[in-house]
Every structure is written in structure tokens, then in C-alpha cells.
XYZ file of C-alpha atoms in Angstrom:
602
model
C 114.347 109.159 99.880
C 114.396 112.860 99.072
C 115.674 115.787 101.126
C 116.308 119.490 100.734
C 117.050 122.801 102.435
C 116.006 126.309 101.449
C 116.719 129.780 102.855
C 115.473 132.904 101.106
C 116.806 135.605 103.439
C 120.504 134.851 102.890
C 122.798 132.283 101.257
C 123.158 128.875 102.864
C 126.230 128.280 105.024
C 128.961 126.110 103.539
C 128.616 123.383 106.242
C 124.953 123.023 105.240
C 125.779 122.820 101.544
C 128.299 120.057 102.269
C 125.360 117.879 103.307
C 124.355 117.892 99.623
C 127.524 116.918 97.723
C 127.577 117.472 93.969
C 126.760 114.475 91.805
C 123.916 112.585 90.198
C 120.627 113.222 91.948
C 121.819 116.422 93.632
C 121.390 120.162 93.058
C 122.754 123.170 94.923
C 122.562 126.942 94.564
C 123.191 129.801 96.972
C 119.704 129.472 98.501
C 118.689 125.866 97.998
C 120.080 122.331 97.954
C 118.224 119.170 96.894
C 119.102 115.464 96.952
C 117.546 112.129 95.927
C 118.892 108.898 97.423
C 116.738 105.902 96.501
C 115.623 103.895 93.487
C 112.136 105.425 93.389
C 113.415 109.007 93.777
C 114.952 111.270 91.173
C 115.834 114.876 90.406
C 115.252 116.598 87.077
C 116.814 119.959 86.217
C 114.997 121.803 83.433
C 116.319 124.313 80.921
C 114.385 127.178 82.549
C 116.397 127.004 85.777
C 113.776 125.052 87.718
C 114.603 121.709 89.369
C 112.158 119.070 90.498
C 112.883 116.534 93.261
C 110.464 113.610 93.291
C 109.661 110.337 95.067
C 106.664 108.187 94.224
C 104.723 106.232 91.618
C 102.303 107.674 89.071
C 100.064 104.896 87.805
C 98.783 107.012 84.911
C 102.295 107.963 83.760
C 101.794 106.688 80.203
C 98.501 108.524 79.710
C 99.895 111.783 81.088
C 103.036 111.533 78.992
C 100.995 111.083 75.814
C 98.859 114.100 76.739
C 101.908 116.271 77.403
C 103.690 115.132 74.223
C 100.603 115.905 72.163
C 100.751 119.471 73.504
C 104.355 119.907 72.383
C 106.434 118.727 75.367
C 109.684 116.976 74.490
C 110.987 114.410 76.947
C 114.701 113.792 77.445
C 114.302 110.855 79.875
C 111.729 108.367 81.128
C 111.991 109.661 84.705
C 108.733 110.374 86.481
C 110.391 113.490 87.891
C 110.633 114.858 84.345
C 106.957 114.159 83.738
C 106.023 116.011 86.947
C 108.330 118.848 85.882
C 106.529 119.233 82.526
C 103.107 118.771 84.173
C 103.805 121.646 86.573
C 105.085 123.811 83.706
C 101.842 123.124 81.833
C 99.213 123.177 84.598
C 100.918 124.767 87.601
C 99.656 123.498 90.965
C 96.666 122.070 89.059
C 98.926 119.207 87.973
C 98.201 117.556 91.341
C 94.629 116.953 90.220
C 95.924 115.137 87.121
C 98.012 112.591 88.992
C 96.791 109.123 89.946
C 99.237 107.614 92.391
C 101.388 108.462 95.363
C 104.064 111.116 95.537
C 106.057 113.669 97.432
C 107.848 116.284 95.358
C 109.543 119.654 95.641
C 110.049 122.155 92.791
C 112.647 124.887 93.141
C 112.371 127.899 90.798
C 115.827 129.509 90.773
C 114.716 132.499 88.716
C 111.866 133.492 91.059
C 113.459 132.082 94.237
C 110.381 130.042 95.171
C 109.829 126.499 96.420
C 106.685 124.412 95.907
C 106.136 121.077 97.693
C 103.296 118.572 97.301
C 102.106 115.369 98.948
C 99.610 112.927 97.427
C 95.907 112.967 98.239
C 95.964 110.269 100.915
C 99.459 110.767 102.303
C 100.842 107.489 101.012
C 104.278 109.113 100.631
C 105.642 110.995 103.656
C 107.103 114.506 103.585
C 108.453 115.964 106.848
C 109.702 119.489 107.390
C 111.203 121.877 109.941
C 110.944 125.677 109.643
C 112.635 128.083 112.048
C 111.295 131.264 110.452
C 114.184 131.591 108.012
C 115.321 128.156 106.878
C 113.114 125.329 105.637
C 114.484 121.787 105.877
C 112.422 118.931 104.396
C 112.810 115.206 103.756
C 110.707 112.139 103.104
C 112.335 110.355 106.051
C 113.050 111.678 109.531
C 116.589 110.298 109.635
C 117.445 112.344 106.534
C 115.860 115.392 108.158
C 117.959 115.014 111.319
C 121.135 114.840 109.254
C 120.802 118.636 109.170
C 122.200 120.176 112.406
C 119.553 122.918 112.336
C 116.815 120.419 113.191
C 116.414 119.826 116.956
C 115.787 116.303 118.193
C 113.449 116.380 121.186
C 110.239 114.384 121.840
C 106.901 116.070 121.255
C 104.977 115.939 124.594
C 101.576 116.226 122.915
C 102.280 113.265 120.630
C 103.533 111.222 123.606
C 100.378 112.124 125.560
C 98.169 111.033 122.653
C 100.106 107.761 122.460
C 100.036 106.901 126.172
C 96.628 108.291 127.134
C 94.459 108.452 124.019
C 95.919 105.399 122.240
C 96.645 107.464 119.107
C 99.931 106.838 117.332
C 100.227 110.356 115.932
C 98.297 113.088 114.218
C 98.063 113.832 110.479
C 100.431 116.815 110.560
C 102.523 116.213 113.690
C 105.423 113.893 114.490
C 106.880 112.559 117.721
C 109.585 115.229 117.488
C 108.883 118.730 118.694
C 108.984 121.318 115.909
C 109.049 118.704 113.142
C 105.838 118.473 111.148
C 104.391 116.523 108.250
C 102.924 118.105 105.173
C 99.331 116.901 105.408
C 97.769 114.425 103.002
C 96.278 116.281 100.040
C 98.240 119.454 100.861
C 100.848 121.567 99.108
C 103.313 124.088 100.513
C 104.739 127.366 99.145
C 107.941 129.062 100.335
C 108.313 132.254 98.332
C 109.528 135.824 98.176
C 108.883 138.661 98.886
C 107.183 137.736 102.154
C 109.492 134.748 102.700
C 106.539 133.086 104.342
C 105.581 129.436 104.474
C 102.034 128.827 103.198
C 100.191 125.518 103.271
C 97.077 124.913 101.201
C 94.767 121.879 101.017
C 94.202 121.025 97.356
C 92.185 117.841 97.935
C 89.021 117.748 100.028
C 86.447 115.446 98.422
C 82.798 116.351 98.824
C 80.748 113.882 100.851
C 77.062 113.102 100.350
C 75.213 113.945 103.581
C 71.974 112.115 102.772
C 70.660 108.821 104.077
C 68.759 108.152 100.845
C 66.305 105.410 99.941
C 67.640 102.235 98.302
C 66.539 101.616 94.729
C 67.312 98.330 92.946
C 68.023 99.873 89.552
C 70.167 102.604 91.051
C 72.017 100.023 93.158
C 72.789 97.912 90.080
C 74.045 101.005 88.245
C 76.195 102.173 91.148
C 77.595 98.677 91.719
C 78.586 98.330 88.053
C 80.240 101.750 88.062
C 82.077 101.024 91.304
C 83.335 97.663 90.066
C 84.560 99.245 86.848
C 86.502 101.872 88.785
C 87.965 99.279 91.151
C 88.969 97.031 88.273
C 90.746 99.924 86.583
C 92.461 100.869 89.851
C 93.760 97.297 90.150
C 94.837 97.308 86.474
C 96.903 100.456 86.935
C 98.639 99.021 90.004
C 99.519 95.743 88.302
C 101.848 97.598 85.949
C 105.605 97.840 86.052
C 108.434 95.353 85.693
C 109.068 94.571 89.368
C 107.802 91.238 90.772
C 104.572 91.728 92.674
C 102.307 89.824 95.013
C 99.052 90.339 96.905
C 98.401 90.390 100.645
C 95.303 88.231 101.112
C 93.546 88.176 104.487
C 90.335 86.410 103.494
C 88.324 89.597 103.982
C 86.171 91.334 101.400
C 88.682 94.013 100.358
C 91.820 91.960 99.732
C 89.769 89.145 98.189
C 88.165 91.612 95.749
C 91.605 92.854 94.663
C 92.858 89.279 94.264
C 89.950 88.079 92.118
C 89.895 91.206 89.930
C 93.652 90.865 89.376
C 93.041 87.296 88.211
C 90.601 88.558 85.566
C 93.054 91.170 84.339
C 96.219 89.072 84.124
C 97.088 86.490 81.520
C 97.104 82.859 82.628
C 100.904 82.858 82.620
C 101.021 85.786 85.042
C 100.045 84.332 88.394
C 101.378 86.497 91.238
C 101.534 84.769 94.619
C 99.243 85.688 97.480
C 100.651 86.005 101.000
C 98.526 85.111 104.001
C 98.549 83.923 107.583
C 95.857 81.216 107.818
C 94.472 81.882 111.276
C 91.725 79.321 111.993
C 88.808 81.737 111.493
C 90.307 83.124 108.270
C 91.833 80.079 106.576
C 88.685 78.824 104.732
C 88.059 82.273 103.223
C 91.704 82.792 102.253
C 91.789 79.485 100.449
C 88.432 80.028 98.740
C 89.548 83.394 97.317
C 92.965 82.106 96.307
C 91.418 79.097 94.563
C 88.908 81.315 92.739
C 91.741 83.509 91.496
C 93.993 80.597 90.585
C 97.025 82.216 92.177
C 99.794 80.317 93.975
C 99.360 80.585 97.724
C 102.180 81.370 100.136
C 101.217 80.976 103.773
C 103.098 81.973 106.898
C 101.974 79.348 109.399
C 100.668 80.533 112.762
C 103.165 78.168 114.415
C 105.968 80.321 112.994
C 104.930 83.185 115.264
C 106.317 81.289 118.236
C 109.797 81.758 116.781
C 109.685 85.583 116.555
C 112.722 86.752 118.539
C 112.743 89.790 120.844
C 115.523 91.245 118.670
C 112.877 92.104 116.070
C 111.235 94.454 118.567
C 114.519 96.332 118.973
C 115.056 96.420 115.194
C 111.582 97.860 114.701
C 112.204 100.522 117.371
C 115.352 101.571 115.496
C 113.622 101.782 112.128
C 110.262 103.235 113.145
C 109.664 106.983 113.088
C 107.302 106.714 116.067
C 106.666 104.212 118.880
C 104.850 101.086 117.750
C 101.309 100.873 119.103
C 101.144 97.104 119.630
C 102.956 93.876 118.830
C 100.730 93.018 115.846
C 103.155 94.831 113.544
C 105.523 91.896 114.067
C 102.993 89.744 112.241
C 103.032 92.106 109.273
C 106.807 91.781 109.230
C 106.572 87.995 108.822
C 104.427 88.402 105.710
C 106.800 90.963 104.219
C 109.777 88.704 104.874
C 107.972 85.819 103.172
C 107.333 88.034 100.150
C 110.970 89.116 100.044
C 112.130 85.482 100.106
C 109.999 84.918 97.007
C 111.658 87.880 95.265
C 108.548 90.070 95.503
C 109.179 93.829 95.738
C 105.645 95.229 95.366
C 102.556 94.147 97.301
C 98.945 94.993 96.517
C 96.973 95.480 99.722
C 93.348 96.179 100.667
C 93.466 99.210 102.987
C 90.796 101.874 102.511
C 87.612 99.915 101.914
C 86.369 100.033 105.500
C 86.851 103.798 105.654
C 85.166 104.536 102.324
C 82.239 102.181 102.671
C 81.416 102.238 106.406
C 82.988 98.859 107.059
C 83.300 99.218 110.816
C 79.888 98.190 112.222
C 80.733 99.255 115.771
C 81.414 102.817 114.553
C 78.581 103.277 112.115
C 75.438 101.262 112.719
C 74.162 103.032 115.813
C 74.429 106.378 114.036
C 72.827 104.894 110.928
C 69.887 103.489 112.902
C 69.304 106.824 114.602
C 68.952 108.477 111.236
C 66.748 105.692 109.835
C 64.402 106.203 112.785
C 64.269 109.985 112.256
C 63.831 109.943 108.494
C 61.954 106.709 107.744
C 60.100 105.893 110.928
C 59.705 102.955 113.272
C 58.956 100.278 110.662
C 62.159 100.889 108.713
C 64.131 101.146 111.952
C 62.732 97.816 113.146
C 63.622 96.070 109.916
C 67.222 97.317 109.929
C 67.597 96.592 113.638
C 66.441 92.985 113.244
C 68.772 92.283 110.326
C 71.862 93.495 112.099
C 71.558 94.284 115.774
C 69.279 91.645 117.232
C 72.102 89.140 117.747
C 74.852 91.673 118.495
C 73.700 93.665 121.503
C 76.597 92.265 123.507
C 78.994 93.419 120.836
C 77.876 97.018 120.314
C 75.997 99.616 122.321
C 72.760 101.067 120.976
C 73.099 104.583 122.309
C 74.924 106.061 119.298
C 78.093 108.097 119.468
C 79.625 108.850 122.892
C 78.723 112.293 124.157
C 80.807 115.050 125.744
C 80.580 113.639 129.272
C 81.948 110.299 128.088
C 85.073 111.929 126.645
C 85.606 114.146 129.692
C 85.347 111.144 132.001
C 87.641 109.095 129.751
C 90.347 111.766 129.741
C 90.147 112.288 133.506
C 90.423 108.548 134.171
C 93.266 107.883 131.739
C 95.265 110.946 132.778
C 95.217 109.903 136.451
C 97.024 106.603 135.865
C 99.818 106.375 138.475
C 102.232 105.096 135.811
C 102.231 108.511 134.095
C 104.455 111.359 135.204
C 102.299 113.812 137.197
C 104.125 116.876 135.831
C 103.799 115.557 132.262
C 100.014 115.115 132.577
C 99.514 118.556 134.138
C 101.671 120.350 131.570
C 100.267 118.604 128.483
C 97.170 120.205 127.049
C 94.379 117.706 126.371
C 92.990 117.907 122.887
C 89.303 118.689 122.574
C 88.158 115.409 121.072
C 84.671 116.789 120.626
C 86.002 119.218 118.042
C 86.344 116.293 115.660
C 82.570 115.934 115.650
C 81.537 119.591 115.797
C 79.358 120.694 112.913
C 78.857 117.196 111.557
C 75.157 116.804 110.872
C 75.542 113.162 109.867
C 78.541 111.471 111.553
C 78.134 108.317 109.468
C 78.720 110.175 106.251
C 81.426 112.477 107.565
C 83.046 109.625 109.440
C 84.476 107.757 106.432
C 86.013 110.961 105.055
C 87.515 111.739 108.447
C 88.947 108.235 108.674
C 90.547 108.375 105.254
C 92.197 111.727 105.707
C 93.337 111.275 109.301
C 93.003 107.915 111.026
C 94.097 105.775 108.093
C 97.063 107.969 107.290
C 98.353 108.195 110.803
C 98.163 104.475 111.541
C 97.841 101.940 108.714
C 99.777 103.787 106.047
C 102.464 105.015 108.408
C 103.027 101.363 109.308
C 103.949 100.613 105.700
C 106.471 103.440 105.701
C 108.092 102.090 108.885
C 108.389 98.540 107.612
C 109.861 99.912 104.393
C 112.874 101.108 106.404
C 113.454 97.536 107.593
C 112.628 95.554 104.472
C 112.809 97.044 100.934
C 109.329 96.744 99.437
C 106.371 98.889 98.434
C 102.617 98.745 99.022
C 100.083 99.609 96.329
C 96.538 100.280 97.509
C 93.895 100.032 94.737
C 91.036 100.981 97.081
C 92.707 104.352 97.643
C 92.441 105.312 94.000
C 90.984 108.819 94.284
C 88.331 108.146 91.629
C 86.992 105.250 93.668
C 87.003 107.230 96.912
C 85.216 110.180 95.336
C 82.541 107.926 93.862
C 81.965 106.224 97.220
C 81.752 109.593 99.000
C 79.196 110.826 96.471
C 76.651 108.111 97.323
C 74.045 108.280 100.112
C 74.458 106.018 103.135
C 71.793 103.519 102.073
C 74.172 102.058 99.475
C 76.901 101.482 102.055
C 74.833 100.102 104.935
C 71.732 98.148 104.041
C 69.773 95.208 105.390
C 72.296 94.631 108.167
C 75.257 94.542 105.765
C 78.281 96.814 105.854
C 79.998 97.718 102.549
C 76.805 96.764 100.727
C 77.889 98.445 97.489
C 81.141 96.478 97.271
C 79.384 93.201 98.104
C 76.847 93.822 95.338
C 79.570 94.843 92.896
C 81.621 91.697 93.570
C 78.743 89.212 93.478
C 79.657 86.629 90.839
C 83.337 87.559 91.036
C 84.028 86.453 94.603
C 82.964 83.155 96.155
C 79.649 83.784 97.933
C 81.051 82.625 101.261
C 83.555 85.502 101.095
C 81.348 88.105 99.443
C 78.436 87.736 101.865
C 80.331 86.972 105.021
C 78.969 89.019 107.908
C 81.692 88.278 110.465
C 84.527 90.810 110.407
C 87.823 89.498 111.768
C 90.641 90.879 109.624
C 94.065 89.445 108.935
C 95.805 90.354 112.173
C 96.846 87.724 114.662
C 94.437 86.776 117.460
C 95.137 88.479 120.783
C 96.150 85.105 122.219
C 99.212 85.052 119.959
C 100.496 88.320 121.371
C 99.718 87.216 124.914
C 101.937 84.190 124.282
C 104.613 86.498 122.857
C 104.503 88.627 126.000
C 104.670 85.528 128.232
C 107.799 84.324 126.411
C 109.389 87.744 126.719
C 108.371 88.783 130.217
C 112.008 89.196 131.254
C 112.786 91.387 128.219
C 109.711 93.548 128.833
C 110.815 94.272 132.383
C 114.471 94.738 131.403
C 113.461 97.389 128.848
C 112.038 99.448 131.713
C 114.944 98.802 134.088
C 117.924 100.222 132.224
C 120.547 102.400 133.914
C 119.219 105.423 132.034
C 115.453 105.761 131.627
C 114.707 107.826 128.520
C 110.964 108.090 129.150
C 111.365 109.616 132.629
C 109.650 112.861 131.542
C 106.508 110.923 130.686
C 106.395 107.701 132.705
C 106.725 107.167 136.441
C 109.182 104.283 136.288
C 109.030 103.532 140.001
C 105.265 103.064 139.773
C 105.493 100.909 136.625
C 108.117 98.594 138.131
C 106.264 98.412 141.440
C 103.050 97.451 139.618
C 104.755 95.441 136.861
C 103.366 92.083 137.972
C 99.819 93.471 138.107
C 100.165 95.233 134.720
C 101.567 92.074 133.159
C 98.845 89.884 134.671
C 96.164 92.263 133.360
C 97.640 92.156 129.851
C 97.650 88.365 129.593
C 94.479 87.655 131.598
C 91.824 85.451 129.938
C 89.210 87.568 128.196
C 91.456 90.615 127.881
C 91.303 92.030 124.356
C 93.559 95.075 124.820
C 97.133 94.181 125.746
C 98.620 97.494 124.707
C 98.849 99.195 128.126
C 102.130 97.686 129.342
C 103.348 97.355 125.759
C 103.050 101.115 125.177
C 105.335 101.883 128.157
C 107.944 99.472 126.797
C 107.537 100.649 123.208
C 107.985 104.307 124.132
C 111.107 103.622 126.203
C 112.715 101.485 123.471
C 111.901 104.035 120.792
C 113.263 106.969 122.793
C 116.402 104.990 123.604
C 117.058 104.222 119.944
C 116.183 107.664 118.614
C 117.532 110.021 121.281
C 120.599 108.108 122.447
């Protein structure tokens, strides 16, 4: 955890400085105060009057240190904050391009009265801030930010609207608190004299190949070998360190690839455990990958989910920095707890592959087929259609991406729900969803980049940060090594989607490493619990769900029409648990928002 405050127009008030007491990991001057408060955070004060506050992990620390030492740098400690300090002194803001890892750091230059902040390429480490025009307050966690009395604590109506109506948990640079923002993934921030202005610049924006391309066997073999080499090195870097580690194994292509490559890299005596939930459709693939790797297997049995108490929902609402989208996060918690019981503190995990390599067939194949038809003609279209779509017409539409009228109709329908406050809906400006697609000649190719920089960061990775507040542990994500992402983005679409297969490049690269039944598995299920599990959870906790909405004080009254929700509770509950229902999040979102507001605004 890191936090700081900076004011360039005048000295900081004494009550503000008292929030940053003198001691190890703290720095204070007339204009700035900095503090580090966790094991993976540190502060380094250099001889030139600059101080660097840092939280993160640099997987290429050893290589960078050797490079800096060879250029004359002398290190006084082994702290990563000192390495970042010297890297900035040597390369300036260009040091960000040298780092391979995850970080959030702030550098204060006392001589020039300037502050520089940076967040890693994919936003794996959070950095929140509040700026009132004079004073900048920043912290890696929201609770540390709100320790400063200058920061107001009020819900952000736009974020609540996105959550209730659009089913988005948050946006890449906004939070659920009005006026509090996040430094975007791959962005840096300057707060300097003489203008005393706050400037944000994107330093990372990987180029993306816009072409469909034509598959070539020799080129495919070359690309697959290069991709596997990069992935293997990404796994190698993230296996380092002295802390006990494990691997989250779902039975899917991504986590299985990480598991089997780790097995090749580690000595026979180093056998980290894998952690899995063997749902019936996943169990054979989990066990095949674990057996191929030769790692001990730790399984959280599906039967254990029946014992999850409602108290864990309340604990999650207290720890989370935003309302929780659905109950599936409780399943993630069971895996993390199992890892903690085994003494594991670091978990390798497979997020990122679907976004880089077009792994979501329902999002990508219709767009892909449209382009195949335009560029290669009917014969090629027919061949691709038969290999993928012929048996899936009930699963996906064939019309391509939804058009403007679809989104307008969707917003009108969702916004008219009687459970939402009428004033709230009228006063909240609807985002123009179509803007996300404007100017994108090839949505398939732009889509993965968009997912990595926005969707993945605001949902999957934020989830890890929330659970970290509850249970001390860290995720490492080899598939989000920037070298791997950039290589994937550089390739035409034909190497990602081909012959009816998603993630074709990764499948080709891992042939002979993974069991064939895992490598060439067409069904995509994922490691999350089946919807039936969460329906059972809601049935067991029907009374608690209703009680959460029936408290003496209703914190979500600005957003939710409580009278309508309680009047229609039986119908909403019946719809959530009905046979065939795949989305149970409607009623859950009302409860989640109320619990979160109660815990965070009370």
C-alpha cells in the first residue's frame, strides 16, 4: 500500500502532515508527504533530493540491475524502489518501457517541486487519486485515500448506472466514488510547476495488425515457436522469488499451458501445487493437465460450496472497492483460502489469453466470417462456416456486431425498469456505447486490444485487488507479459482464428506440450462455478437477500426504488432461480449495491 499528498501552491497544513508520521517508509516536506505500508511497497530517498515511493514486482529486476551497475550506478539496498529510482535517473519517463512486471510508483523531485506517477501497462497495480485544483492526493487503495479529510466520499452516479443498467462493474479511469479517479493502465501523470497543472499521458498503446491475412504453414510454425518461446520466458520470470507459489488450474487452454510450461522449467524437486475446483465438465481436463505436469493437485470440492456462509458476502462488501457483480467471486475466494492453508502466497493465473488471441467465439467469429467473405470469397467463407458455425447456430447469432438501433433499444429497455429510481435514470447521462466502435475498420483486431486495456482491467484484474484486501496473496499473470501481448497484436487474424478454432496460435504452439484433449478442446467452459451452484446459494439465502433490502436505512435510495423491489421481490427471485436462466445477476446487483453502500458510506 502506498499513499501520498502534494500541494504546489502553498505548504501543506499540519493536520495533513500528521497523516504521514515520520519513520521508516515515510517522507515529508513542506509541499509533499509520502508513505509505504505493506511488504511489497517501499520508499527510497536519493542523494539528489528526490524520493521514490513504489509498490509492485519487476520480474526483470536482476537484468535491469546489472545494466544499471554496468553504467556506473551504485546500489545501497536491494529494494526495487531503489532500482526504479536509478532507472528514472538514467532514462527518465522512458524507464517505464524497460520494466517487465506490475507497478505503481510516485517520484517526488524536491529541488524542482515536481511529482511523477506511473502505473504498469495493463493496470495490474491500482493507483487512485483525487485532485481539487490545488492539492493532489493519491493512494494504491481507496481506504488509504479516504484517510485524507480532503477527499469526499460520495457515490458516483455514472458508475452506479453502468453497474445497474449496463452490467459494467466500472470504467478504466473511474471509481464508484465521485471525484476519485484511477490513473489508467499504461499511463503516467505529471504534477509540476510553474503551471501547477495535472497532466496525464499514455505511454503504452501497442500497435495492432488490422489485416485478416492468409494462413501459411511455414509462417504458422515460425510464429508458434516464437510465441511459445515468449510464453515460456514469461512463465520463467514469474516463477522467481523466495515466496511459496502455486498455480490456479481450470482445465482450460491458458492455465494448462502455464502449468505444463512451469513443469518444464522447474527442477523435479520443485513441484508447486495446482488449485482447482473439479466441476464435472472440467475435471477430466484439470486432471489430465496436472498429471502431465506432475504437480500435486489440490482440489476444492464442489460439495464445499454448499457450506459458504452469508457472512462472506458481507466481508466481501467491506473489503471490495466497488460492488461485486455476481456471486461467482465467492468461488474464487474458496480457491484462495485453499492456497493460503497450504502456505502459498503467490498464484500464477491464466488471465489475458482470451483477449489477446480472440478466445471468445461469441464476440469474434461473426465479425471474422464477414471479413473472410469480403476478402476471400464464398468458398473460403463456406469452409470456415462449416468448421465452426454449422453446429452452433443456437449458440451465436450470424448477423455480426449489434448495430446502433440495438444499443438504443437496449438502453431504453433497461433504463425503464421499475426497480430503478426514476430521478436517477433521468439525471444520469447514458454513455454512447457506439463510440467504443467508432473508427474501427476491423472490430476483431481492435477488439482484443480494447479488451486488454479496458474490459480486463476493470473486471478480472480488479477482482484480484479486492480479494487481496481479504486474503494476503498475489496473482502473477504470465499471459500479460507485454512482449507476448505485443507479438500477438502484431499478427493478422488468420493466426488467431482458423479452421473453426479460437486461439489457434496458442494451440499450435502448445501441441506436444499439453495433452491433446486439452490443447484441441473446442468447448469453452472456464473455471467458474455452474449457474446452478449460485442458484442454490440464492435459495439457501433468500431470507438474507430480502433482509439486505429491508433495513431501517436504505443507502441505495438515490438509485433503487426499494418499494418496487420489495413489492416484486418474489417475482425477481423466481426469475433468478428459474430453470434455464443463465443470468442471475439482476436481483443480486440490487443487494450487492445496497450492502456495498452500507459498508462504505455508513
